Coordinates of C-alpha atoms in Angstrom, one line a residue:
X1 CA -20.4 4.7 -58.3
X2 CA -18.0 4.3 -55.7
X3 CA -15.6 2.2 -54.8
X4 CA -17.2 -1.5 -53.7
X5 CA -15.1 -2.1 -50.5
X6 CA -17.2 -1.5 -47.5
X7 CA -17.5 -2.5 -43.5
X8 CA -20.4 -3.3 -42.2
X9 CA -21.2 -4.2 -38.6
X10 CA -23.8 -5.8 -37.5
X11 CA -25.7 -4.9 -34.1
X12 CA -27.3 -8.6 -33.9
X13 CA -23.8 -10.1 -33.2
X14 CA -22.8 -7.4 -31.2
X15 CA -25.6 -8.3 -28.7
X16 CA -25.4 -12.0 -28.9
X17 CA -21.9 -11.5 -28.2
X18 CA -23.0 -9.2 -24.8
X19 CA -25.3 -12.2 -23.6
X20 CA -22.5 -14.6 -24.2
X21 CA -20.3 -12.6 -22.0
X22 CA -22.9 -12.8 -19.1
X23 CA -22.9 -16.1 -19.1
X24 CA -19.6 -16.7 -18.8
X25 CA -20.0 -14.7 -15.4
X26 CA -23.5 -14.7 -14.5
X27 CA -22.8 -13.3 -11.3
X28 CA -20.9 -10.3 -12.2
X29 CA -21.8 -7.0 -13.7
X30 CA -20.2 -6.1 -17.0
X31 CA -18.0 -3.4 -18.7
X32 CA -18.4 -3.3 -22.2
X33 CA -15.2 -2.3 -23.5
X34 CA -15.2 0.4 -26.1
X35 CA -11.6 2.1 -26.0
X36 CA -10.1 2.8 -29.6
X37 CA -13.8 3.8 -30.9
X38 CA -14.9 0.3 -30.0
X39 CA -12.2 -1.4 -31.5
X40 CA -12.3 0.7 -34.9
X41 CA -16.3 -0.3 -34.8
X42 CA -17.3 3.0 -34.4
X43 CA -19.0 3.7 -30.2
X44 CA -21.9 5.7 -32.0
X45 CA -22.5 2.7 -34.2
X46 CA -22.4 0.0 -31.8
X47 CA -23.7 2.1 -28.8
X48 CA -27.5 0.7 -29.2
X49 CA -26.7 -3.0 -29.3
X50 CA -24.7 -2.7 -26.1
X51 CA -27.5 -0.9 -24.1
X52 CA -28.1 -4.3 -22.1
X53 CA -24.5 -3.6 -20.4
X54 CA -24.2 -2.3 -16.4
X55 CA -21.4 -0.1 -18.1
X56 CA -18.9 1.2 -20.7
X57 CA -15.0 1.4 -19.9
X58 CA -12.4 3.4 -21.8
X59 CA -10.2 5.3 -22.2
X60 CA -10.5 8.8 -22.8
X61 CA -12.6 11.8 -22.0
X62 CA -13.9 12.4 -25.3
X63 CA -15.3 8.8 -25.7
X64 CA -16.8 8.8 -22.7
X65 CA -18.7 12.5 -23.5
X66 CA -19.6 10.6 -26.6
X67 CA -21.5 8.2 -24.6
X68 CA -23.3 10.6 -22.4
X69 CA -24.0 12.3 -25.6
X70 CA -25.8 9.5 -27.1
X71 CA -28.3 9.2 -23.9
X72 CA -25.9 6.7 -21.3
X73 CA -26.4 7.8 -17.4
X74 CA -25.0 4.6 -16.2
X75 CA -21.3 4.1 -14.9
X76 CA -18.2 4.8 -17.1
X77 CA -15.0 4.1 -16.2
X78 CA -11.8 5.5 -17.6
X79 CA -9.1 2.6 -17.8
X80 CA -6.4 4.6 -17.0
X81 CA -7.2 6.9 -15.2
X82 CA -6.8 10.9 -15.6
X83 CA -3.7 12.0 -17.5
X84 CA -3.9 15.9 -15.9
X85 CA -4.9 17.5 -12.9
X86 CA -7.4 19.5 -15.0
X87 CA -9.0 16.3 -16.6
X88 CA -10.6 15.5 -12.7
X89 CA -13.3 18.5 -13.4
X90 CA -14.4 16.8 -16.4
X91 CA -14.9 13.3 -14.4
X92 CA -16.9 15.2 -11.9
X93 CA -19.2 17.1 -14.3
X94 CA -19.5 14.1 -16.1
X95 CA -19.6 11.5 -13.4
X96 CA -17.4 9.3 -14.6
X97 CA -15.3 7.0 -12.4
X98 CA -11.7 6.3 -13.2
X99 CA -8.4 3.8 -12.1
X100 CA -5.5 5.1 -10.2
X101 CA -2.8 3.7 -11.2
X102 CA 0.4 5.7 -9.6
X103 CA 1.2 8.8 -6.9
X104 CA 0.8 11.7 -8.8
X105 CA -2.6 10.4 -10.0
X106 CA -3.3 10.6 -6.3
X107 CA -1.7 13.2 -5.9
X108 CA -4.3 15.5 -8.3
X109 CA -6.4 13.9 -6.3
X110 CA -5.8 15.8 -2.8
X111 CA -5.0 19.3 -4.5
X112 CA -8.5 18.7 -6.5
X113 CA -11.4 21.3 -5.5
X114 CA -14.7 19.4 -5.9
X115 CA -18.2 19.3 -4.1
X116 CA -18.8 16.0 -6.0
X117 CA -16.5 13.1 -4.1
X118 CA -15.0 10.3 -7.0
X119 CA -15.8 6.7 -7.6
X120 CA -12.2 5.5 -8.2
X121 CA -10.9 1.8 -9.1
X122 CA -7.0 1.6 -7.4
X123 CA -5.1 -0.6 -9.9
X124 CA -2.3 -3.3 -9.0
X125 CA 0.6 -4.1 -10.9
X126 CA 0.2 -7.8 -10.1
X127 CA 3.0 -9.2 -12.6
X128 CA 1.7 -7.9 -16.0
X129 CA 4.1 -4.7 -15.1
X130 CA 2.4 -1.9 -17.3
X131 CA 0.7 0.0 -14.7
X132 CA -1.1 0.1 -10.9
X133 CA 1.0 -0.1 -7.7
X134 CA 2.7 -3.2 -6.4
X135 CA 1.3 -5.5 -3.8
X136 CA 3.8 -4.4 -1.7
X137 CA 3.0 -0.8 -2.6
X138 CA -0.9 -1.5 -2.7
X139 CA -2.3 -1.3 0.8
X140 CA -0.8 2.3 1.9
X141 CA -1.3 3.6 -1.4
X142 CA -5.3 2.5 -0.3
X143 CA -4.6 4.4 3.5
X144 CA -3.8 7.5 0.9
X145 CA -7.1 7.7 -1.3
X146 CA -9.1 6.7 1.5
X147 CA -8.5 10.0 3.5
X148 CA -9.3 12.2 1.5
X149 CA -12.6 13.8 1.1
X150 CA -12.7 13.8 -2.7
X151 CA -12.6 10.0 -3.0
X152 CA -16.1 8.3 -2.0
X153 CA -15.6 5.2 -2.6
X154 CA -13.0 2.8 -3.4
X155 CA -13.0 -0.5 -6.1
X156 CA -9.8 -2.7 -7.2
X157 CA -9.3 -3.6 -10.4
X158 CA -5.8 -5.4 -11.9
X159 CA -4.7 -7.1 -15.5
X160 CA -4.1 -10.5 -16.7
X161 CA -1.3 -11.1 -18.7
X162 CA -1.7 -14.8 -19.3
X163 CA -5.3 -15.7 -19.2
X164 CA -5.5 -16.6 -22.5
X165 CA -2.0 -18.7 -21.8
X166 CA -0.9 -21.9 -20.2
X167 CA 0.2 -19.9 -16.9
X168 CA -3.2 -18.6 -16.4
X169 CA -4.0 -16.0 -13.6
X170 CA -3.3 -18.1 -10.8
X171 CA 0.2 -16.3 -9.7
X172 CA -1.0 -12.6 -10.4
X173 CA -4.7 -14.1 -8.8
X174 CA -2.8 -14.4 -5.6
X175 CA -1.4 -11.5 -5.3
X176 CA -4.1 -9.4 -5.9
X177 CA -6.0 -11.6 -3.4
X178 CA -3.4 -11.4 -1.2
X179 CA -3.1 -7.4 -1.5
X180 CA -6.7 -6.7 -1.0
X181 CA -7.7 -9.3 1.4
X182 CA -10.4 -7.3 4.1
X183 CA -10.2 -4.4 2.2
X184 CA -14.0 -2.9 1.3
X185 CA -14.9 -2.4 -2.0
X186 CA -15.9 -3.7 -5.3
X187 CA -13.6 -6.3 -7.3
X188 CA -12.7 -6.2 -11.2
X189 CA -10.2 -9.0 -12.6
X190 CA -11.3 -10.5 -15.5
X191 CA -10.8 -9.4 -19.3
X192 CA -12.1 -11.0 -21.8
X193 CA -10.0 -14.0 -21.9
X194 CA -10.2 -14.2 -17.8
X195 CA -14.1 -14.0 -18.2
X196 CA -14.7 -16.9 -20.9
X197 CA -11.9 -19.0 -19.5
X198 CA -12.1 -18.6 -15.6
X199 CA -15.4 -16.2 -15.0
X200 CA -17.0 -19.0 -13.5
X201 CA -14.1 -20.4 -10.8
X202 CA -15.7 -19.9 -7.4
X203 CA -12.1 -18.0 -6.3
X204 CA -12.2 -15.1 -8.7
X205 CA -14.6 -12.6 -7.2
X206 CA -16.1 -10.8 -10.5
X207 CA -17.8 -8.1 -9.1
X208 CA -17.4 -6.5 -12.7
X209 CA -16.1 -8.0 -15.9
X210 CA -14.2 -6.2 -18.6
X211 CA -15.3 -8.0 -21.9
X212 CA -13.8 -6.7 -24.9
X213 CA -12.2 -7.8 -27.9
X214 CA -15.2 -10.7 -27.6
X215 CA -18.1 -8.4 -28.0
X216 CA -16.6 -8.1 -31.4
X217 CA -16.7 -11.1 -32.4
X218 CA -12.8 -12.5 -32.0
X219 CA -11.8 -15.4 -30.0
X220 CA -9.3 -14.2 -26.9
X221 CA -7.1 -17.3 -26.9
X222 CA -7.1 -17.9 -31.1
X223 CA -5.8 -20.8 -32.0
X224 CA -6.4 -22.8 -28.9
X225 CA -10.3 -21.4 -29.5
X226 CA -12.1 -20.3 -32.4
X227 CA -14.7 -18.1 -32.0
X228 CA -17.4 -20.2 -33.3
X229 CA -16.0 -22.6 -30.0
X230 CA -17.2 -19.6 -27.6
X231 CA -20.2 -19.1 -29.8
X232 CA -19.0 -15.6 -30.8
X233 CA -20.4 -14.0 -33.7
X234 CA -18.1 -11.6 -36.0
X235 CA -19.8 -8.3 -35.5
X236 CA -17.8 -6.7 -38.4
X237 CA -17.7 -7.8 -42.0
X238 CA -15.0 -6.4 -44.3
X239 CA -16.7 -7.0 -48.1
X240 CA -15.3 -5.7 -51.9
X241 CA -15.7 -6.9 -55.1
X242 CA -13.7 -8.3 -57.7
X243 CA -12.9 -5.8 -60.3
X244 CA -11.0 -7.6 -62.6
X245 CA -10.0 -11.2 -63.7
X246 CA -6.7 -12.6 -65.5
X247 CA -5.8 -16.0 -67.0
X248 CA -2.8 -16.8 -66.1
X249 CA -0.5 -19.2 -67.8
X250 CA 2.2 -21.4 -66.2
X251 CA 5.2 -19.3 -65.1
X252 CA 3.1 -16.0 -65.0
X253 CA 3.9 -14.2 -61.7
X254 CA 1.1 -12.4 -59.6
X255 CA 2.3 -8.5 -58.4
X256 CA 4.8 -7.0 -57.1
X257 CA 8.2 -8.7 -56.1
X258 CA 6.4 -11.8 -57.9
X259 CA 6.2 -13.6 -54.9
X260 CA 3.6 -15.8 -56.2
X261 CA 4.3 -18.0 -59.4
X262 CA 1.4 -20.4 -61.3
X263 CA 2.6 -23.6 -61.6
X264 CA -0.3 -24.2 -64.0
X265 CA -2.6 -22.1 -65.8
X266 CA -5.6 -20.7 -63.4
X267 CA -7.8 -17.8 -63.3
X268 CA -7.1 -15.0 -60.8
X269 CA -9.4 -12.1 -59.5
X270 CA -8.6 -8.6 -58.7
X271 CA -10.5 -7.5 -55.5
X272 CA -10.6 -3.6 -54.8
X273 CA -8.8 -3.8 -50.9
X274 CA -5.3 -3.3 -50.1
X275 CA -3.1 -1.9 -47.7
X276 CA -4.2 1.3 -47.8
X277 CA -7.9 0.1 -46.7
X278 CA -6.1 -1.2 -43.6
X279 CA -6.0 -4.7 -44.9
X280 CA -2.2 -6.0 -44.0
X281 CA 0.4 -6.2 -46.6
X282 CA 1.8 -9.3 -44.3
X283 CA -1.1 -11.5 -45.6
X284 CA 0.7 -13.4 -48.3
X285 CA -0.2 -16.3 -50.5
X286 CA -2.5 -18.8 -48.8
X287 CA -4.5 -15.9 -46.2
X288 CA -7.9 -17.1 -46.5
X289 CA -10.9 -14.9 -48.3
X290 CA -14.3 -15.7 -49.9
X291 CA -15.7 -15.2 -53.1
X292 CA -19.8 -15.5 -53.4
X293 CA -19.3 -17.3 -50.3
X294 CA -16.8 -20.0 -51.3
X295 CA -13.6 -20.4 -49.4
X296 CA -10.4 -19.5 -51.7
X297 CA -6.6 -17.6 -51.2
X298 CA -5.1 -14.3 -51.5
X299 CA -2.0 -14.5 -53.9
X300 CA 1.3 -12.9 -54.0
X301 CA 1.9 -9.8 -52.5
X302 CA -0.7 -7.3 -51.3
X303 CA -1.0 -3.7 -52.8
X304 CA -1.9 -0.4 -51.8
X305 CA -5.6 -0.5 -53.3
X306 CA -5.8 -4.1 -54.8
X307 CA -5.2 -8.1 -53.9
X308 CA -5.3 -11.1 -56.1
X309 CA -6.9 -14.1 -55.4
X310 CA -7.2 -17.6 -56.5
X311 CA -10.7 -18.5 -58.6
X312 CA -10.1 -22.0 -59.1
X313 CA -12.2 -23.1 -56.3
X314 CA -15.2 -20.3 -57.8
X315 CA -15.1 -21.2 -61.6
X316 CA -18.1 -19.1 -62.1
X317 CA -16.8 -15.9 -60.3
X318 CA -16.1 -12.9 -62.3
X319 CA -16.3 -9.1 -62.1
X320 CA -18.8 -7.5 -59.4
X321 CA -18.3 -11.2 -57.9
X322 CA -18.7 -10.3 -53.6
X323 CA -15.7 -10.5 -51.6
X324 CA -15.3 -11.2 -47.9
X325 CA -11.9 -10.3 -46.5
X326 CA -13.3 -11.2 -43.1
X327 CA -16.7 -11.5 -41.2
X328 CA -20.0 -13.1 -43.1
X329 CA -20.5 -13.7 -46.9
X330 CA -24.1 -13.1 -48.3
X331 CA -24.9 -16.7 -47.9
X332 CA -23.9 -16.9 -44.2
X333 CA -20.2 -18.3 -44.7
X334 CA -17.9 -17.1 -42.3
X335 CA -14.5 -15.9 -42.2
X336 CA -13.1 -15.5 -39.1
X337 CA -10.8 -12.0 -38.4
X338 CA -8.7 -14.2 -36.5
X339 CA -7.5 -16.4 -39.3
X340 CA -6.6 -13.6 -41.7
X341 CA -5.3 -11.9 -38.2
X342 CA -3.0 -15.0 -38.2
X343 CA -2.0 -15.2 -41.8
X344 CA -0.4 -11.6 -41.2
X345 CA 0.7 -12.4 -37.8
X346 CA -0.8 -10.0 -35.7
X347 CA -4.5 -10.7 -34.0
X348 CA -7.7 -9.5 -34.6
X349 CA -7.8 -6.3 -32.5
X350 CA -5.3 -5.1 -35.0
X351 CA -6.9 -5.4 -37.5
X352 CA -10.7 -4.1 -36.1
X353 CA -8.6 -0.9 -35.4
X354 CA -6.8 -0.6 -38.3
X355 CA -9.9 -0.4 -41.3
X356 CA -8.7 2.8 -42.9
X357 CA -10.9 6.2 -42.9
X358 CA -11.8 5.6 -46.8
X359 CA -13.3 2.5 -46.0
X360 CA -17.6 3.2 -45.8
X361 CA -18.9 2.0 -42.6
X362 CA -22.3 0.6 -42.2
X363 CA -24.8 -0.7 -39.7
X364 CA -27.1 -3.5 -40.8
X365 CA -30.7 -2.7 -40.3
X366 CA -30.2 1.0 -39.9
X367 CA -32.5 2.9 -41.8

């Protein structure tokens, strides 16, 4: 028998979350963001559930090729654009739209020989200070692109740094609106947090929204709101089993470093999951976990292949009992990935992307 750990992808949750994103910005078209192999879920595993999207946004041309091979004929957007002049030929062949965020990318387009003009999204650095032209340089970049025969249509894109926090989007939105005023072209400004929090505001023009993390059932502004608050469902469940039981006495310690010491007799369960499976080593005592659908806690330090949990709330649990590290237990109880991530001092994005290759992945309902 294989080791009992498994990640399960839930297509119905993906469909539900996609529709929830549409409801948040009903007048916009929607990019389903599937970068990082669909946030660790697997592009091929999520594709059928996301067919209702208007387009796919991603990072690498290899991901675009995979989407095309799956039969997608609609828009695909490279969020960071091309990384080399030679990539433009593949963009032409695949019919991929791409962001333009620097002078070098414009130079590459100007030198590109093509009979198929490109659809580009000119990116503004409106305050995130990663990629893009500053508002002061944006119109000159637009003028250069607009003069190229290699460019068929220009749209505009920016990315918010604080859509999930108290600073909000207004400072960046005003910079974007000021620099793009009167320029013809579609706009894409809202990521997951901005889509949920600001997607229906009248002054936010949403030709395209770009939900990413919400599609996979994580709250972009946790802990201000939970996934349940937003009506999102977990798209991935990481599950395993109890593989051993220990009866501790007062004063007994658990795991490396003896970071947990029992203050009374108690039963603990040894779980087939560790940091080599992608479960964070920083999830110490108190991190929530479900055993037979009952909420309990991690004890002590996570090892490479195992971790220890408190069986006090689950007296009937033993070897073979079901364990849910995050997602949905067999009895329907849910444990948000955001809660587990918070216990590790990180975000749900990282946990999704960090599930190790040795963990088998199945798609619920697949033959």
